[in-house]
Amino acid sequence: LKADAYISTDGRFSYKAAAENILLSDILRKQIQGDAVFSAKSEGQGTFEDPSIKMNAKMIGGTLKGRNIGGGDITASIKDKNISLNADLINEKVKIKGSGRLDGEMPWNLKVDVQSGRYDFLVNPFLKDVPEDLILSLSGKMLLHGDRKNIFADASIKHIVLSMYGYSFTNEQEIELKLDNRKLDMNSFSMRSGNTALNISGDMTIGKNYNVVLEGSSSLSPFKSLSPKIGLLKGDAECVFKITGDWDAPQIYGGLTLTNGAFGLKDYYHRISSLNGYIYIDNDRIVLRQLTGKTGGGDIELSGVLYLKKFSFKRFYVEAKLNNINATVSKNFNVNFGGSILYKGTPESQLFSGDIKIIRARYNERVEWKSWLLKTKITETYKSEISNLEKAALNIRVTGKDNIFIDNNVARATMSSDLVLRGTIYRPVLFGRLESNEGTVYFRNNEFNILHASADFADPNRINPVIVISAETFVGTYKIKMNLEGQMDRFNMALSSDPPLKEMDILALLTVGQTAGDVKGLEGGIGAGEATSFVTGKVQDVVEERMKSITGLDRFQVDPYVSKTTGTVEPRVTVSKRLLADKMFVTYTTAVGAKEEQIIKVEYFLNRQMSLIGVRDERGILGGDIKFRFEFK
């Protein structure tokens, strides 16, 4: 800003001033998305009671929320207490002409002529998420007049088109608005888009009261821009609403019938589709009634109450009844469940509570335990900004009876659950127990029948269960029992046998099928095999997972193996496949390059209580008989 000014003691003055690159955000004294740039010149003289001033301003251009607002010129003058104003704005599409007086009641008048054109930037400040296809086109005029105590206006919008999210709304007749000081009267007018039509009528006294009626039918998609958190909003709605009463405590009455709706939040892949039902507003509350939909391939039924304060939520209670819902916890962990969830709270503090009953679940995720045991624990990282929804507290009970099926490289078993999900959506924690009394765990490429297995969740800071497994298997004439206890990052394992053997003999028996005394001289091979298993753990885990994916096998496992004939460390491959609707399991084990060391196992489940197991090992292949073992559980 450059200026020369003179002020005398008798109240006379004169000045000249000029400024370049004036920003609209500096004038408004607040941050805006985008900006407009002005230049201005002004000069004046006279007295403060009777000044003579001229001003010229030029809007060079700018943007508001990414939309171009164009350029323009403004001229204004004050002489003999008469005020004159002329402006051509937005590339001369908006013309303003006004006049007034500086004495008496200070009367003034203003005429605004809006030529047909795009005025998208006028809508941008009111939208939280501006759609890419936003278009606002309008034309009309406005006459304003008043004095120091009053303001009156008559506006006539001849043509208006508002397009967003693939929908285009236009007026059916001229829209007339009248302002008498704070009272705004609206003639009944309609906005239409295809078969969609909204009618608005009534009046309001700004800062005092409402008397507005809104009725018609509309698509919900354009309302997606009202919140940046909404990722999906579709459907059709027929509504009638009346807003009356005090400005600070309006009363709202009416209802909305929703058909074929869909709703989803950003950053959450869960969506509710096929929403149908009725929602009504009774003064200060919104009631969800008979609202049904689909999510995760199942059914959801919503009901509840949302309490309003002015036009925003004060508190809410929403119950969701769930049936046959499918959810993916992780890549290879799928759950089908039902139950009910209550979502309640305020915009600042929320809670999810309820009961979930697992119908069926399958956990196929591979546990890369060899490489995982060796690597350093990774420190957890957290987001710096967490939304109020992510902060919502959890108190949900999760139960299931013999319907969680684990089938991976570590075990094949059914489990029951009695858990409570606590913490927050962002950092959930589990309390309770997973338990099983049947199934199979794999160790040293041997299959152990589960006697009892449990996982107790009690850590309030993270999901880190205490695992207890008791299992047994037969190797030759020996019955071997394995007990494992501890947490994922530290656990203890004990082996025992009947008839009794030393632990080294048991390990040898599990590795090569013979005790340490029978494999004298091969202890180094056994040790080398164990070392190789851990050193090559990561590569081995990746190969096994990819081969399982490529071949479609349910189990593909590679383990180091000490040959009974040569004493050298060789790879041993185990593959298995479920057949006949999960009633038959076929397992084949072979040492690579050693045809005499092969085992074929066929397991057929007659029902939940009886199974038939047939095993053919290398002795059977060389001429012996197939061995069968019946197990009654």
XYZ file of C-alpha atoms in Angstrom:
633
model
C 0.000 0.000 0.000
C 1.357 3.389 -1.046
C -0.286 6.585 0.163
C 0.185 10.369 0.520
C -2.138 12.122 2.977
C -2.646 15.554 4.549
C -4.891 16.423 7.520
C -5.214 19.959 8.853
C -6.216 21.145 12.302
C -9.472 22.591 10.948
C -10.719 19.146 9.849
C -9.804 19.269 6.181
C -7.947 16.437 4.483
C -6.647 15.164 1.189
C -5.082 11.850 0.198
C -4.014 9.563 -2.644
C -3.574 5.813 -2.161
C -2.877 2.743 -4.311
C -2.459 -0.965 -3.551
C -1.550 -4.041 -5.580
C -2.108 -7.759 -4.945
C -4.764 -7.365 -2.245
C -6.021 -10.833 -1.179
C -9.660 -11.557 -0.408
C -8.567 -13.677 2.582
C -6.872 -10.585 4.063
C -10.074 -8.573 3.724
C -12.232 -11.337 5.238
C -9.505 -12.036 7.823
C -9.960 -15.817 7.598
C -8.496 -18.741 5.690
C -10.362 -19.799 2.559
C -9.750 -22.558 0.013
C -8.332 -20.500 -2.836
C -8.159 -16.732 -3.077
C -9.021 -13.676 -5.168
C -6.559 -10.890 -6.070
C -7.467 -7.188 -6.285
C -5.753 -3.878 -7.095
C -7.218 -0.541 -6.025
C -6.734 3.223 -6.298
C -8.459 5.973 -4.357
C -8.202 9.729 -3.812
C -10.190 12.203 -1.803
C -10.394 15.657 -0.259
C -12.694 17.922 1.712
C -13.891 17.580 5.294
C -14.988 14.577 7.285
C -18.559 15.921 7.327
C -18.634 16.542 3.552
C -15.970 14.393 1.848
C -15.313 14.032 -1.857
C -13.912 10.564 -2.611
C -13.307 8.452 -5.717
C -12.312 4.808 -5.756
C -11.506 2.299 -8.509
C -10.875 -1.396 -7.802
C -10.046 -4.168 -10.216
C -10.438 -7.875 -9.470
C -7.613 -9.551 -11.397
C -9.015 -13.079 -10.827
C -8.839 -16.022 -8.495
C -10.359 -19.312 -7.390
C -12.605 -20.516 -4.580
C -12.369 -24.248 -3.749
C -10.841 -24.824 -7.166
C -13.498 -22.885 -9.142
C -12.595 -19.790 -11.184
C -14.442 -16.661 -10.036
C -13.277 -14.476 -12.938
C -12.337 -10.789 -12.985
C -14.197 -7.511 -12.617
C -14.211 -3.725 -12.007
C -15.699 -1.655 -9.201
C -16.060 2.153 -9.163
C -17.507 4.189 -6.311
C -17.720 7.876 -5.417
C -18.985 10.220 -2.714
C -19.761 13.860 -3.582
C -22.094 16.333 -1.909
C -23.084 13.442 0.405
C -24.354 11.411 -2.544
C -23.033 7.844 -2.889
C -22.668 6.166 -6.274
C -21.605 2.543 -6.971
C -21.084 0.622 -10.219
C -19.598 -2.858 -10.531
C -19.068 -5.445 -13.262
C -18.067 -8.740 -11.627
C -17.361 -12.352 -12.642
C -16.245 -11.421 -16.137
C -19.081 -8.868 -16.436
C -21.793 -11.503 -15.811
C -22.964 -9.775 -12.622
C -23.749 -6.057 -12.868
C -24.414 -3.946 -9.769
C -25.636 -0.336 -9.703
C -26.401 1.540 -6.526
C -26.854 4.983 -4.948
C -27.423 6.507 -1.508
C -27.122 9.488 0.816
C -24.868 10.134 3.832
C -27.325 12.386 5.677
C -30.700 11.967 7.368
C -31.927 8.344 7.435
C -29.163 7.416 4.967
C -31.454 5.961 2.281
C -29.927 3.678 -0.308
C -30.889 1.379 -3.203
C -29.123 -1.354 -5.166
C -29.892 -3.200 -8.385
C -28.196 -6.525 -9.164
C -28.500 -8.122 -12.599
C -27.238 -11.723 -12.892
C -26.735 -12.860 -16.474
C -26.873 -16.520 -17.462
C -23.608 -18.302 -16.616
C -21.831 -20.682 -14.249
C -21.633 -19.742 -10.576
C -20.275 -22.961 -9.059
C -18.156 -21.075 -6.509
C -21.318 -19.792 -4.790
C -22.187 -23.381 -3.742
C -18.657 -24.535 -2.857
C -18.468 -23.000 0.657
C -21.583 -24.968 1.734
C -20.306 -28.389 0.558
C -17.935 -30.518 2.637
C -16.961 -32.633 -0.373
C -17.225 -30.864 -3.751
C -18.220 -33.283 -6.564
C -16.233 -33.181 -9.794
C -19.365 -32.723 -11.948
C -20.715 -29.748 -9.944
C -22.412 -27.117 -12.127
C -24.518 -24.170 -10.962
C -26.022 -22.085 -13.737
C -28.520 -19.281 -13.067
C -29.918 -15.962 -14.238
C -32.104 -13.375 -12.527
C -32.228 -10.003 -10.831
C -32.525 -8.466 -7.375
C -33.683 -5.042 -6.187
C -32.652 -3.861 -2.719
C -33.417 -0.652 -0.843
C -33.490 0.617 2.683
C -32.019 3.048 5.198
C -29.998 2.930 8.374
C -32.777 0.958 10.166
C -34.432 -1.119 7.447
C -33.607 -3.371 4.525
C -35.990 -4.613 1.811
C -35.333 -6.855 -1.183
C -37.142 -8.473 -4.093
C -35.345 -11.279 -5.938
C -36.437 -13.091 -9.056
C -34.537 -16.152 -10.278
C -35.624 -16.842 -13.831
C -33.542 -19.927 -14.456
C -31.417 -22.178 -12.244
C -29.680 -25.501 -12.963
C -27.817 -27.428 -10.236
C -25.951 -30.562 -11.379
C -23.987 -32.998 -9.198
C -23.381 -36.768 -8.962
C -25.047 -37.369 -12.314
C -28.292 -35.552 -11.410
C -29.450 -32.186 -12.717
C -32.120 -30.092 -10.928
C -33.874 -27.170 -12.609
C -36.735 -24.847 -11.610
C -40.167 -25.320 -13.201
C -41.253 -21.703 -12.719
C -39.687 -18.395 -11.759
C -38.555 -18.300 -8.123
C -39.568 -15.142 -6.248
C -38.142 -14.169 -2.867
C -39.101 -11.140 -0.754
C -37.145 -9.790 2.222
C -38.763 -7.367 4.680
C -35.993 -6.606 7.158
C -35.414 -10.098 8.604
C -38.542 -11.769 7.221
C -37.977 -13.817 4.081
C -41.037 -14.928 2.056
C -40.729 -17.677 -0.556
C -43.372 -18.326 -3.148
C -44.035 -22.010 -3.725
C -41.490 -23.298 -6.235
C -40.315 -26.694 -7.457
C -36.964 -28.135 -8.452
C -37.122 -31.116 -10.811
C -34.717 -33.763 -12.116
C -36.446 -36.359 -14.283
C -39.076 -37.989 -12.073
C -37.603 -36.270 -9.006
C -39.312 -33.111 -7.769
C -38.920 -31.033 -4.591
C -41.367 -28.282 -3.634
C -40.449 -25.541 -1.146
C -42.763 -22.898 0.287
C -43.187 -20.744 3.371
C -41.364 -17.961 5.166
C -38.839 -17.368 7.915
C -37.725 -14.468 10.071
C -33.944 -14.647 10.189
C -32.769 -15.071 13.756
C -36.362 -15.382 15.060
C -38.521 -18.208 13.641
C -39.255 -20.695 10.828
C -42.366 -21.587 8.849
C -41.121 -23.675 5.916
C -42.604 -26.736 4.161
C -40.521 -29.152 2.046
C -42.172 -32.005 0.166
C -41.604 -34.200 -2.845
C -39.313 -37.004 -4.015
C -35.602 -36.966 -4.595
C -32.501 -39.037 -5.163
C -30.162 -39.116 -2.169
C -26.922 -38.934 -4.191
C -26.653 -35.101 -4.272
C -26.730 -35.011 -0.447
C -23.436 -36.921 -0.315
C -21.637 -33.558 -0.408
C -23.030 -32.538 2.986
C -20.345 -34.582 4.802
C -16.795 -35.558 3.767
C -17.161 -38.810 5.771
C -19.809 -40.245 3.422
C -18.311 -42.550 0.794
C -21.559 -43.916 -0.673
C -25.099 -42.523 -0.660
C -27.742 -43.719 -3.109
C -31.465 -44.341 -3.183
C -34.814 -42.635 -3.682
C -36.827 -40.835 -1.025
C -40.324 -39.399 -0.782
C -40.687 -36.860 1.997
C -42.865 -34.241 3.657
C -41.271 -31.964 6.297
C -42.493 -28.862 8.094
C -40.139 -26.613 10.069
C -41.776 -24.185 12.496
C -41.047 -22.385 15.741
C -38.186 -20.508 17.319
C -34.951 -19.955 15.366
C -32.760 -21.470 18.101
C -35.150 -24.344 18.897
C -37.099 -25.181 15.735
C -39.795 -27.860 15.686
C -39.561 -30.321 12.807
C -42.331 -32.712 11.787
C -42.651 -35.072 8.866
C -41.525 -38.342 7.389
C -39.413 -39.939 4.689
C -39.960 -43.211 2.821
C -36.699 -44.683 1.554
C -36.432 -47.231 -1.285
C -33.407 -49.006 -2.811
C -30.964 -47.059 -0.658
C -27.242 -47.641 -0.139
C -24.936 -46.126 2.459
C -21.247 -46.374 3.351
C -18.504 -44.383 5.065
C -15.114 -43.560 3.582
C -12.202 -45.758 4.719
C -14.653 -48.557 5.658
C -15.358 -51.219 3.046
C -18.604 -52.386 4.707
C -21.677 -51.090 2.880
C -25.432 -51.300 3.538
C -27.487 -51.804 0.365
C -31.156 -52.416 -0.520
C -32.233 -50.033 2.245
C -36.005 -49.738 2.492
C -38.192 -48.334 5.228
C -39.727 -45.330 6.907
C -38.132 -42.523 8.922
C -40.160 -39.843 10.675
C -39.286 -36.700 12.624
C -41.295 -35.737 15.683
C -40.157 -32.323 16.921
C -36.679 -32.954 18.368
C -36.181 -36.609 17.409
C -35.715 -38.712 14.291
C -37.222 -42.201 14.573
C -35.936 -45.052 12.409
C -38.846 -47.399 11.805
C -38.913 -50.654 9.817
C -35.629 -49.872 8.061
C -34.237 -53.035 6.435
C -31.263 -53.680 4.182
C -28.462 -55.994 3.095
C -24.834 -56.110 4.173
C -22.171 -58.783 3.839
C -24.602 -61.025 1.951
C -26.988 -61.058 4.930
C -29.909 -59.098 6.337
C -29.868 -56.088 8.635
C -32.804 -54.421 10.391
C -32.344 -50.947 11.860
C -34.404 -49.135 14.463
C -33.691 -46.312 16.855
C -33.980 -42.668 17.840
C -31.742 -39.699 17.022
C -32.302 -36.595 19.168
C -31.809 -33.186 17.557
C -30.673 -29.839 18.821
C -31.415 -27.271 16.182
C -30.351 -29.102 12.977
C -27.552 -31.260 14.439
C -27.486 -34.525 16.387
C -27.440 -34.262 20.180
C -27.487 -37.968 21.059
C -28.663 -41.194 19.421
C -29.586 -44.846 19.987
C -29.590 -47.165 16.966
C -30.060 -50.954 17.172
C -29.057 -53.260 14.333
C -30.361 -56.830 14.144
C -28.050 -58.975 12.016
C -28.724 -62.262 10.281
C -26.405 -64.429 8.146
C -23.744 -61.727 7.745
C -20.438 -62.581 6.048
C -17.327 -60.670 7.069
C -13.640 -60.963 6.191
C -11.477 -60.406 9.268
C -8.303 -60.969 7.239
C -7.363 -62.444 3.868
C -7.912 -66.043 4.994
C -10.272 -65.594 7.935
C -13.966 -65.525 7.017
C -16.835 -65.350 9.492
C -20.587 -65.802 9.121
C -22.582 -64.462 12.070
C -25.814 -63.008 13.410
C -26.938 -61.132 16.501
C -27.719 -57.578 17.550
C -25.625 -54.419 18.019
C -26.588 -51.237 19.859
C -24.836 -48.053 18.700
C -25.400 -45.108 21.049
C -23.802 -41.914 22.253
C -23.184 -38.312 21.246
C -21.153 -36.882 18.328
C -18.150 -36.745 20.685
C -18.484 -40.062 22.577
C -19.938 -43.316 21.225
C -20.339 -46.978 22.220
C -20.997 -50.229 20.345
C -22.458 -53.004 22.521
C -24.384 -56.215 21.922
C -24.158 -59.941 21.248
C -22.723 -61.673 18.195
C -23.323 -65.380 17.576
C -20.946 -67.034 15.147
C -22.767 -69.346 12.759
C -19.606 -70.584 11.063
C -16.052 -69.368 10.634
C -13.009 -70.668 8.784
C -9.430 -69.689 9.506
C -7.057 -70.743 6.701
C -4.316 -68.207 7.293
C -0.867 -69.695 7.265
C 1.187 -69.239 10.443
C 4.777 -68.496 9.417
C 6.050 -69.609 12.789
C 9.584 -70.613 11.756
C 10.511 -67.167 10.465
C 8.239 -65.384 12.924
C 9.976 -66.839 15.999
C 13.338 -65.493 14.850
C 12.439 -61.948 13.858
C 12.410 -59.032 16.281
C 8.970 -57.906 17.381
C 7.810 -54.931 15.327
C 6.786 -51.861 17.321
C 3.135 -50.939 16.778
C 2.453 -47.607 15.074
C -0.654 -45.490 15.467
C -2.294 -42.719 13.460
C -1.803 -39.170 14.699
C -5.437 -38.231 14.025
C -8.298 -40.542 14.981
C -11.935 -39.835 14.086
C -14.722 -39.922 16.686
C -16.050 -43.112 15.080
C -12.662 -44.809 15.477
C -12.644 -43.688 19.123
C -15.994 -45.406 19.744
C -15.798 -47.852 22.670
C -16.618 -51.564 22.203
C -18.465 -53.976 24.503
C -19.608 -56.863 22.302
C -19.925 -60.493 23.351
C -18.938 -63.052 20.684
C -20.044 -66.667 21.160
C -20.037 -69.840 19.078
C -20.283 -73.575 19.741
C -18.029 -75.893 17.674
C -18.381 -73.707 14.579
C -14.965 -72.043 14.215
C -12.893 -74.227 11.903
C -9.108 -73.835 11.805
C -7.470 -75.430 8.777
C -3.899 -74.307 8.098
C -0.318 -75.509 8.329
C -0.479 -75.659 12.148
C -3.813 -77.332 12.923
C -7.117 -78.669 11.691
C -9.717 -78.335 14.438
C -13.129 -76.974 15.405
C -13.346 -74.497 18.273
C -15.937 -72.868 20.519
C -15.753 -69.236 21.567
C -16.900 -67.143 24.495
C -15.262 -63.751 24.010
C -15.858 -60.084 24.770
C -14.610 -57.473 22.313
C -13.488 -54.348 24.196
C -11.260 -51.350 23.548
C -12.094 -49.072 20.626
C -12.719 -49.573 16.908
C -9.205 -48.292 16.239
C -7.554 -50.456 18.924
C -9.784 -53.441 19.779
C -8.803 -55.981 22.445
C -10.258 -59.393 23.301
C -11.164 -60.989 26.609
C -12.409 -64.540 27.056
C -11.610 -68.004 25.707
C -11.402 -70.112 22.556
C -11.612 -73.853 23.274
C -11.479 -77.189 21.439
C -11.602 -80.857 22.446
C -11.035 -82.400 19.025
C -8.954 -81.932 15.920
C -5.350 -82.243 14.788
C -2.169 -80.243 15.326
C 1.000 -80.722 13.237
C 4.448 -81.046 14.802
C 7.601 -82.498 13.188
C 5.308 -83.478 10.322
C 3.398 -85.705 12.722
C -0.319 -85.357 13.326
C -1.281 -85.077 16.998
C -4.876 -85.641 18.026
C -6.073 -82.799 20.250
C -7.139 -83.836 23.741
C -7.784 -80.270 24.800
C -6.779 -76.861 23.436
C -7.608 -73.366 24.641
C -6.608 -69.741 24.086
C -7.328 -67.324 26.940
C -7.384 -63.599 26.159
C -6.656 -61.429 29.185
C -4.163 -58.760 28.051
C -5.864 -55.316 28.221
C -3.267 -53.718 25.933
C -3.087 -56.087 22.951
C -4.394 -59.338 21.520
C -1.875 -61.805 22.979
C -3.597 -64.993 24.205
C -2.269 -67.609 26.640
C -2.328 -70.860 24.671
C -2.625 -74.327 26.237
C -2.561 -77.429 24.022
C -2.614 -81.067 25.091
C -2.356 -83.583 22.229
C -1.183 -87.130 21.518
C -0.084 -89.350 18.639
C 1.164 -92.877 18.020
C 4.556 -93.646 16.472
C 4.977 -97.407 16.195
C 4.151 -98.855 19.604
C 4.777 -95.572 21.427
C 2.061 -93.212 22.562
C 3.531 -89.692 22.602
C 1.882 -86.804 24.429
C 2.680 -83.149 23.795
C 1.838 -80.289 26.177
C 2.340 -76.703 25.040
C 1.675 -73.670 27.195
C 2.460 -69.951 26.947
C 1.913 -66.840 24.828
C 2.737 -66.358 21.170
C 6.052 -64.660 21.892
C 7.125 -67.131 24.592
C 5.910 -70.644 25.338
C 7.068 -73.930 26.845
C 6.629 -77.384 25.352
C 6.962 -80.757 27.060
C 7.003 -84.234 25.449
C 6.310 -87.533 27.195
C 5.747 -91.095 26.006
C 4.275 -94.409 27.010
C 6.398 -96.556 27.367
C 8.623 -93.826 28.849
C 11.464 -92.398 26.723
C 13.994 -89.624 27.126
C 13.139 -86.370 25.352
C 15.967 -86.907 22.800
C 14.545 -90.337 22.016
C 11.086 -88.829 21.563
C 12.432 -86.148 19.191
C 14.250 -88.813 17.184
C 11.108 -90.916 17.099
C 9.087 -87.979 15.792
C 11.779 -87.036 13.247
C 12.899 -90.390 11.774
C 10.498 -92.860 13.356
C 13.181 -94.485 15.559
C 14.688 -93.778 18.971
C 18.135 -92.227 19.399
C 19.581 -95.630 20.247
C 18.340 -97.090 16.971
C 19.750 -94.218 14.914
C 23.189 -94.069 16.529
C 25.454 -91.840 14.467
C 22.566 -89.911 12.899
C 22.138 -87.391 15.766
C 24.078 -84.804 13.760
C 21.636 -85.186 10.894
C 18.706 -84.607 13.207
C 20.367 -81.481 14.628
C 21.239 -80.252 11.136
C 17.647 -80.758 10.071
C 16.336 -78.633 12.927
C 18.902 -75.887 12.221
C 18.019 -75.894 8.520
C 14.330 -75.612 9.405
C 14.887 -72.318 11.218
C 17.629 -70.793 9.009
C 15.550 -71.273 5.846
C 12.275 -70.458 7.607
C 11.243 -67.338 5.671
C 11.989 -68.785 2.217
C 10.268 -72.012 3.176
C 7.156 -70.189 4.410
C 6.856 -68.197 1.171
C 7.348 -71.264 -1.050
C 4.774 -73.303 0.881
C 2.167 -70.520 0.739
C 2.607 -69.919 -3.009
C 2.552 -73.637 -3.869
C -0.640 -74.030 -1.849
C -2.206 -71.145 -3.787
C -1.069 -72.427 -7.208
C -2.016 -76.093 -6.757
C -5.256 -75.547 -4.853
C -4.153 -77.985 -2.159
C -5.386 -77.427 1.387
C -1.975 -78.179 2.863
C 1.478 -77.980 1.320
C 4.365 -78.323 3.757
C 8.101 -78.826 3.351
C 10.200 -80.013 6.291
C 13.827 -81.128 6.686
C 13.968 -84.903 7.135
C 16.723 -87.290 8.132
C 16.681 -90.362 5.871
C 16.421 -93.657 7.736
C 18.669 -95.331 5.176
C 21.342 -92.724 4.425
C 21.270 -90.489 7.528
C 21.421 -87.364 5.348
C 19.153 -84.326 5.610
C 16.592 -84.332 2.800
C 13.406 -82.381 2.178
C 10.115 -84.103 2.956
C 6.890 -82.897 1.330
C 3.403 -83.281 2.803
C 0.280 -82.413 0.828
C -3.410 -82.862 1.690
C -6.753 -82.172 0.081
C -10.344 -82.077 1.307
C -12.808 -84.088 -0.790
C -16.504 -85.027 -0.787
C -17.774 -81.868 0.886
C -15.084 -81.938 3.594
C -15.943 -85.520 4.600
C -12.721 -87.030 3.244
C -9.111 -85.900 3.845
C -6.299 -87.415 1.792
C -2.711 -86.801 2.980
C 0.429 -87.850 1.115
C 3.933 -87.593 2.593
C 7.159 -88.439 0.767
C 10.853 -87.806 1.209
C 12.157 -86.251 -2.016
C 14.421 -88.736 -3.839
C 13.567 -91.667 -1.541
C 10.752 -93.774 -2.976
C 10.768 -96.163 -0.056
C 9.789 -93.436 2.412
C 6.184 -92.606 1.537
C 2.962 -92.442 3.551
C -0.598 -92.195 2.255
C -3.385 -91.407 4.740
C -7.108 -91.422 3.917
C -9.470 -90.072 6.590
C -13.235 -90.312 6.117
C -15.682 -88.756 8.580
C -18.859 -90.845 8.769
C -20.379 -88.260 11.134
C -19.281 -86.001 13.978
C -18.782 -88.973 16.308
C -17.092 -91.521 14.058
C -14.187 -91.460 11.617
C -12.482 -94.128 9.517
C -8.733 -93.766 8.976
C -6.685 -95.792 6.523
C -2.890 -95.500 6.429
C -0.485 -96.995 3.926
C 3.187 -96.415 4.618
C 6.390 -97.422 2.855
C 6.102 -100.960 4.139
C 2.691 -101.332 2.534
C 4.007 -99.990 -0.763
C 6.822 -102.569 -0.670
C 4.381 -105.451 -0.342
C 2.720 -105.275 3.059
C -0.946 -104.839 3.812
C -2.898 -101.595 4.163
C -3.480 -100.783 7.833
C -6.777 -99.397 9.109
C -7.484 -97.816 12.477
C -10.963 -97.057 13.738
C -11.294 -94.103 16.074
C -14.489 -93.446 18.027
C -14.625 -89.889 19.439
